[in-house]
Coordinates of C-alpha atoms and ligand atoms in Angstrom, one line a residue:
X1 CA 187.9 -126.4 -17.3
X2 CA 189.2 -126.3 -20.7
X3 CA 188.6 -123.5 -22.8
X4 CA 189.0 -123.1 -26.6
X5 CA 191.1 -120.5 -27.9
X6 CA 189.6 -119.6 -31.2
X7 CA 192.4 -118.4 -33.6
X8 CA 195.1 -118.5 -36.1
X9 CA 197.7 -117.3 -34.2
X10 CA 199.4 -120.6 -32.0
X11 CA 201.7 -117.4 -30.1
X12 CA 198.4 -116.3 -28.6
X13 CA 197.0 -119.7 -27.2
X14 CA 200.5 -119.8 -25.4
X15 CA 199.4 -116.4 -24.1
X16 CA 196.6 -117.2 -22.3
X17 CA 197.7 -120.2 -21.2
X18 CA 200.4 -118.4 -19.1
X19 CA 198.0 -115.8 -17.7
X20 CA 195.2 -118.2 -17.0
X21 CA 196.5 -121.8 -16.0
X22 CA 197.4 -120.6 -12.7
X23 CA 193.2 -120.5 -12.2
X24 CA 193.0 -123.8 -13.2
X25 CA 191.5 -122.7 -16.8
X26 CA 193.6 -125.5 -19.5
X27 CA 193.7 -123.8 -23.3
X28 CA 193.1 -125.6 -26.2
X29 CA 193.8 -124.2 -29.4
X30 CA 190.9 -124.4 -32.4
X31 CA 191.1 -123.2 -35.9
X32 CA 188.0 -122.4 -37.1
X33 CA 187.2 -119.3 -39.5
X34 CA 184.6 -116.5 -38.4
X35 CA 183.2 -113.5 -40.2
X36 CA 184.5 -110.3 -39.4
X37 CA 181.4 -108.2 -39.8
X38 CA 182.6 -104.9 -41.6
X39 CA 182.5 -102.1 -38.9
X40 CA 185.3 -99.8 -37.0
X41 CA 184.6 -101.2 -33.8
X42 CA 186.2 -104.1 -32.0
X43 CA 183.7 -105.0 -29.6
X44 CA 181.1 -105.4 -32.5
X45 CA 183.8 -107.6 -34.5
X46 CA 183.8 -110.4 -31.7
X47 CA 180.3 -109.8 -30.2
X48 CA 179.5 -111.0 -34.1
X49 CA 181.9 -113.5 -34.0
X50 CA 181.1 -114.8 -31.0
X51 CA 177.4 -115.4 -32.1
X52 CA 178.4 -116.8 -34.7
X53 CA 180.5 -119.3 -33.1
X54 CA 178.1 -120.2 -30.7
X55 CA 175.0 -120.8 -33.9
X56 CA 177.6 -123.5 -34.8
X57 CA 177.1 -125.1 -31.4
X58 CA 180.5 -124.8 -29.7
X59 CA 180.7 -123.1 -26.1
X60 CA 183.4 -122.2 -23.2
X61 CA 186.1 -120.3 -25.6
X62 CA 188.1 -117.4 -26.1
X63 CA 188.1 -115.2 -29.8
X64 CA 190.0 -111.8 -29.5
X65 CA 190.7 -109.0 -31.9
X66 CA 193.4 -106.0 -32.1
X67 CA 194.8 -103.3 -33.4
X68 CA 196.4 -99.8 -33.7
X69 CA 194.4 -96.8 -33.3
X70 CA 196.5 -93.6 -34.7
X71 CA 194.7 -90.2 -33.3
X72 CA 196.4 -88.5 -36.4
X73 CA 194.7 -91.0 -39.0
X74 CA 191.5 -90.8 -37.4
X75 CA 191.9 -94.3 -35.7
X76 CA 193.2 -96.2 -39.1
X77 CA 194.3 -98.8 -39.8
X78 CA 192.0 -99.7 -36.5
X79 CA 189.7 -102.8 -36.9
X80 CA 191.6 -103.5 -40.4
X81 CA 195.2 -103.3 -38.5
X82 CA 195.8 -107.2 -40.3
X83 CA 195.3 -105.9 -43.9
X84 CA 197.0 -102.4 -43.3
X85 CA 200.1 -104.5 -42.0
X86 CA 200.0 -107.4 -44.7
X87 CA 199.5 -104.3 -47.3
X88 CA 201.3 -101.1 -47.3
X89 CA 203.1 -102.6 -43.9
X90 CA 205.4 -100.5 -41.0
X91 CA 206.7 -98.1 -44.0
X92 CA 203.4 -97.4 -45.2
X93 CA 202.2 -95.9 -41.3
X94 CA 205.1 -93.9 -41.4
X95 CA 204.4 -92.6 -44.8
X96 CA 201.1 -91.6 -44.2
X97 CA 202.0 -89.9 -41.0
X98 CA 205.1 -87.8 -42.8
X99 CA 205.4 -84.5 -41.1
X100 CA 202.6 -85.3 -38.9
X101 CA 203.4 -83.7 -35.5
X102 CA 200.6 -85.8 -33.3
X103 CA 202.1 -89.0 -33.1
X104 CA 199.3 -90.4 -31.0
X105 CA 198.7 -93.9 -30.8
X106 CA 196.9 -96.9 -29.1
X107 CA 196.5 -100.5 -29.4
X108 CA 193.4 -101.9 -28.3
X109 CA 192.7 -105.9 -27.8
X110 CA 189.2 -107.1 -27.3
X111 CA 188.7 -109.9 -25.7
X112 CA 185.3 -112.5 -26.1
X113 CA 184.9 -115.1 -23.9
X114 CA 182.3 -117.6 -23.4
X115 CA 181.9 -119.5 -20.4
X116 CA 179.5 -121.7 -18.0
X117 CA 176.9 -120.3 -20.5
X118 CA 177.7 -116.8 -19.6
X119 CA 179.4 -113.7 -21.9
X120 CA 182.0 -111.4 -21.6
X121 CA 183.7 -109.0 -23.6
X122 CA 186.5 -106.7 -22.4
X123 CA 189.0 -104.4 -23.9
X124 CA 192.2 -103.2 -22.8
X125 CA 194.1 -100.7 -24.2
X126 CA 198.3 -99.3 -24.1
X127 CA 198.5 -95.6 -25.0
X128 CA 201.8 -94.5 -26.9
X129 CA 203.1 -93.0 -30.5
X130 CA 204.1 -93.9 -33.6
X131 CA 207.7 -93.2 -33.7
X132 CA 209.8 -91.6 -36.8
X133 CA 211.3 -94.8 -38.2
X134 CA 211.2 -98.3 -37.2
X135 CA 212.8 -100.0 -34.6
X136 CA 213.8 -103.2 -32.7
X137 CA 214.0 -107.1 -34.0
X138 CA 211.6 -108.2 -31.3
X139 CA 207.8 -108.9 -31.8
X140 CA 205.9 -108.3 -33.9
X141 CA 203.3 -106.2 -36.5
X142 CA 203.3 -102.8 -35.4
X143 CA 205.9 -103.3 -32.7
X144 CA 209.0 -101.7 -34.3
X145 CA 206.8 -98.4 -34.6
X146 CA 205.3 -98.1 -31.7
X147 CA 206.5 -96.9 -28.0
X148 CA 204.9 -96.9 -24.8
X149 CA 207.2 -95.0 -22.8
X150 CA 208.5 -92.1 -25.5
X151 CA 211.8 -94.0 -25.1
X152 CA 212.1 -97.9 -26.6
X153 CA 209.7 -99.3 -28.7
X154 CA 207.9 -102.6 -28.3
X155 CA 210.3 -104.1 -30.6
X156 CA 213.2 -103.0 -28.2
X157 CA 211.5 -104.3 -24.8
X158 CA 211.7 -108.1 -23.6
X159 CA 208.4 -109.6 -23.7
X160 CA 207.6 -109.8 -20.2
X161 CA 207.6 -105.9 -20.2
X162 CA 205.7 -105.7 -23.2
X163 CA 203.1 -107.9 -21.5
X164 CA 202.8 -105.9 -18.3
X165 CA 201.7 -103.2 -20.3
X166 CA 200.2 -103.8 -23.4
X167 CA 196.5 -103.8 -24.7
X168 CA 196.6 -107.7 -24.7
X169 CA 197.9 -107.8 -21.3
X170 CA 195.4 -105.2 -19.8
X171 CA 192.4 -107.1 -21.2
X172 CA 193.9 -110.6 -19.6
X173 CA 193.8 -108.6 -16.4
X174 CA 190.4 -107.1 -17.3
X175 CA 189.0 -110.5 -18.0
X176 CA 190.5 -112.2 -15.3
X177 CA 189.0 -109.6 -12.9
X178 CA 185.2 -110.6 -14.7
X179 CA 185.6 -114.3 -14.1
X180 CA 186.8 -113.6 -10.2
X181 CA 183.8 -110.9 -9.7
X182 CA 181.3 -113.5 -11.3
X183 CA 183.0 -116.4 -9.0
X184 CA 184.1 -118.6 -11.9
X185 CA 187.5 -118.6 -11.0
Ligands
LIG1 P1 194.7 -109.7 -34.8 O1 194.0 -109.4 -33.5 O2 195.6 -110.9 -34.6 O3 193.8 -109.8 -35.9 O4 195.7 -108.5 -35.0 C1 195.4 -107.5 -36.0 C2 196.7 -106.9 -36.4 O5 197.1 -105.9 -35.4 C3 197.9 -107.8 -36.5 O6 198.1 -108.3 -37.8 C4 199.1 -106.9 -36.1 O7 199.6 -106.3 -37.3 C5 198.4 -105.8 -35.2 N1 198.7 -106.1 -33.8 C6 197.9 -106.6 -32.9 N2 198.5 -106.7 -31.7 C7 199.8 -106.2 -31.9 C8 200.9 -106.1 -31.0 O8 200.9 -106.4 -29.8 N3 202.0 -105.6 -31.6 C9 202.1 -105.2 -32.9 N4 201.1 -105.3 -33.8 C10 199.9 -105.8 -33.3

């Protein structure tokens, strides 16, 4: 079965089509814009998106959404992790969290995914903190400020590691445990 990957970012439909090929599911990679409905919550971003994708008549795809939850900050930048990163950027985090002794952090990534008619949504999640200055060529976004083990960030780790453990990685495994349970794979 092919499934469409619904997003602007080509790295991610690479993604899951190294995590999920192996069940026989083939990606395909669509463009198409969706509202983000304005709310701190993830699952509600692509629950709306995902209606919204399916009024327009397509079916069997994948949307997902992410971002970096600092305890400190009261879970900004969150659901508007895109904007916080284009805007005030890596510097701007480290800023705002000056002096700041909890340097709690997590990124969450929530997966949508429609298939053979039916709907699931999971989230994984990699706990960490924001480090004191950035770090690392590697990745991406928040990478260079963010550690999972207190040691290296995520810019600093190869990608298979990073993968193993991240928020994107957990919800593959999350989903891919869904589609067994419900027999679809
Ligand atoms: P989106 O899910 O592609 O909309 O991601 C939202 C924003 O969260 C991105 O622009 C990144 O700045 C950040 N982000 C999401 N996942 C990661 C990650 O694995 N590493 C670093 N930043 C990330």
């Amino acid at each position: 079965m092919k499934l469409k990957v619904i997003t602007s970012n080509p790295g991610k439909v690479a993604e899951y089509e190294k995590s999920l090929s192996q069940f026989g599911l083939e990606m395909e990679h669509l463009k198409l814009p969706y509202d983000e409905v304005q709310t701190a919550d993830l699952e509600e971003v692509v629950s709306k998106g995902m209606d919204e994708i399916v009024s327009k008549g397509i079916r069997n795809f994948i949307v997902d959404d992410s971002g970096l939850f600092v305890d400190s900050l009261k879970g900004f930048p969150g659901v508007w992790s895109a904007y916080a990163q284009k805007t005030i950027g890596n510097q701007g985090i480290l800023k705002l969290m000056d002096g700041v002794e909890d340097r709690g952090a997590e990124f969450r990534c929530c997966i949508g995914c429609d298939i053979e008619g039916q709907r699931i949504i999971v989230t994984g999640i990699c706990r960490g903190t924001i480090t004191h200055e950035e770090s690392g060529d590697a990745g991406f976004g928040f990478d260079p400020i963010f550690t999972h083990d207190g040691e290296r960030t995520f810019s600093e780790i190869p990608m298979d590691e990073k993968n193993a453990v991240s928020h994107r990685g957990n919800a593959v495994k999350l989903l891919i445990e869904e589609l067994r349970t419900r027999n679809i794979i």
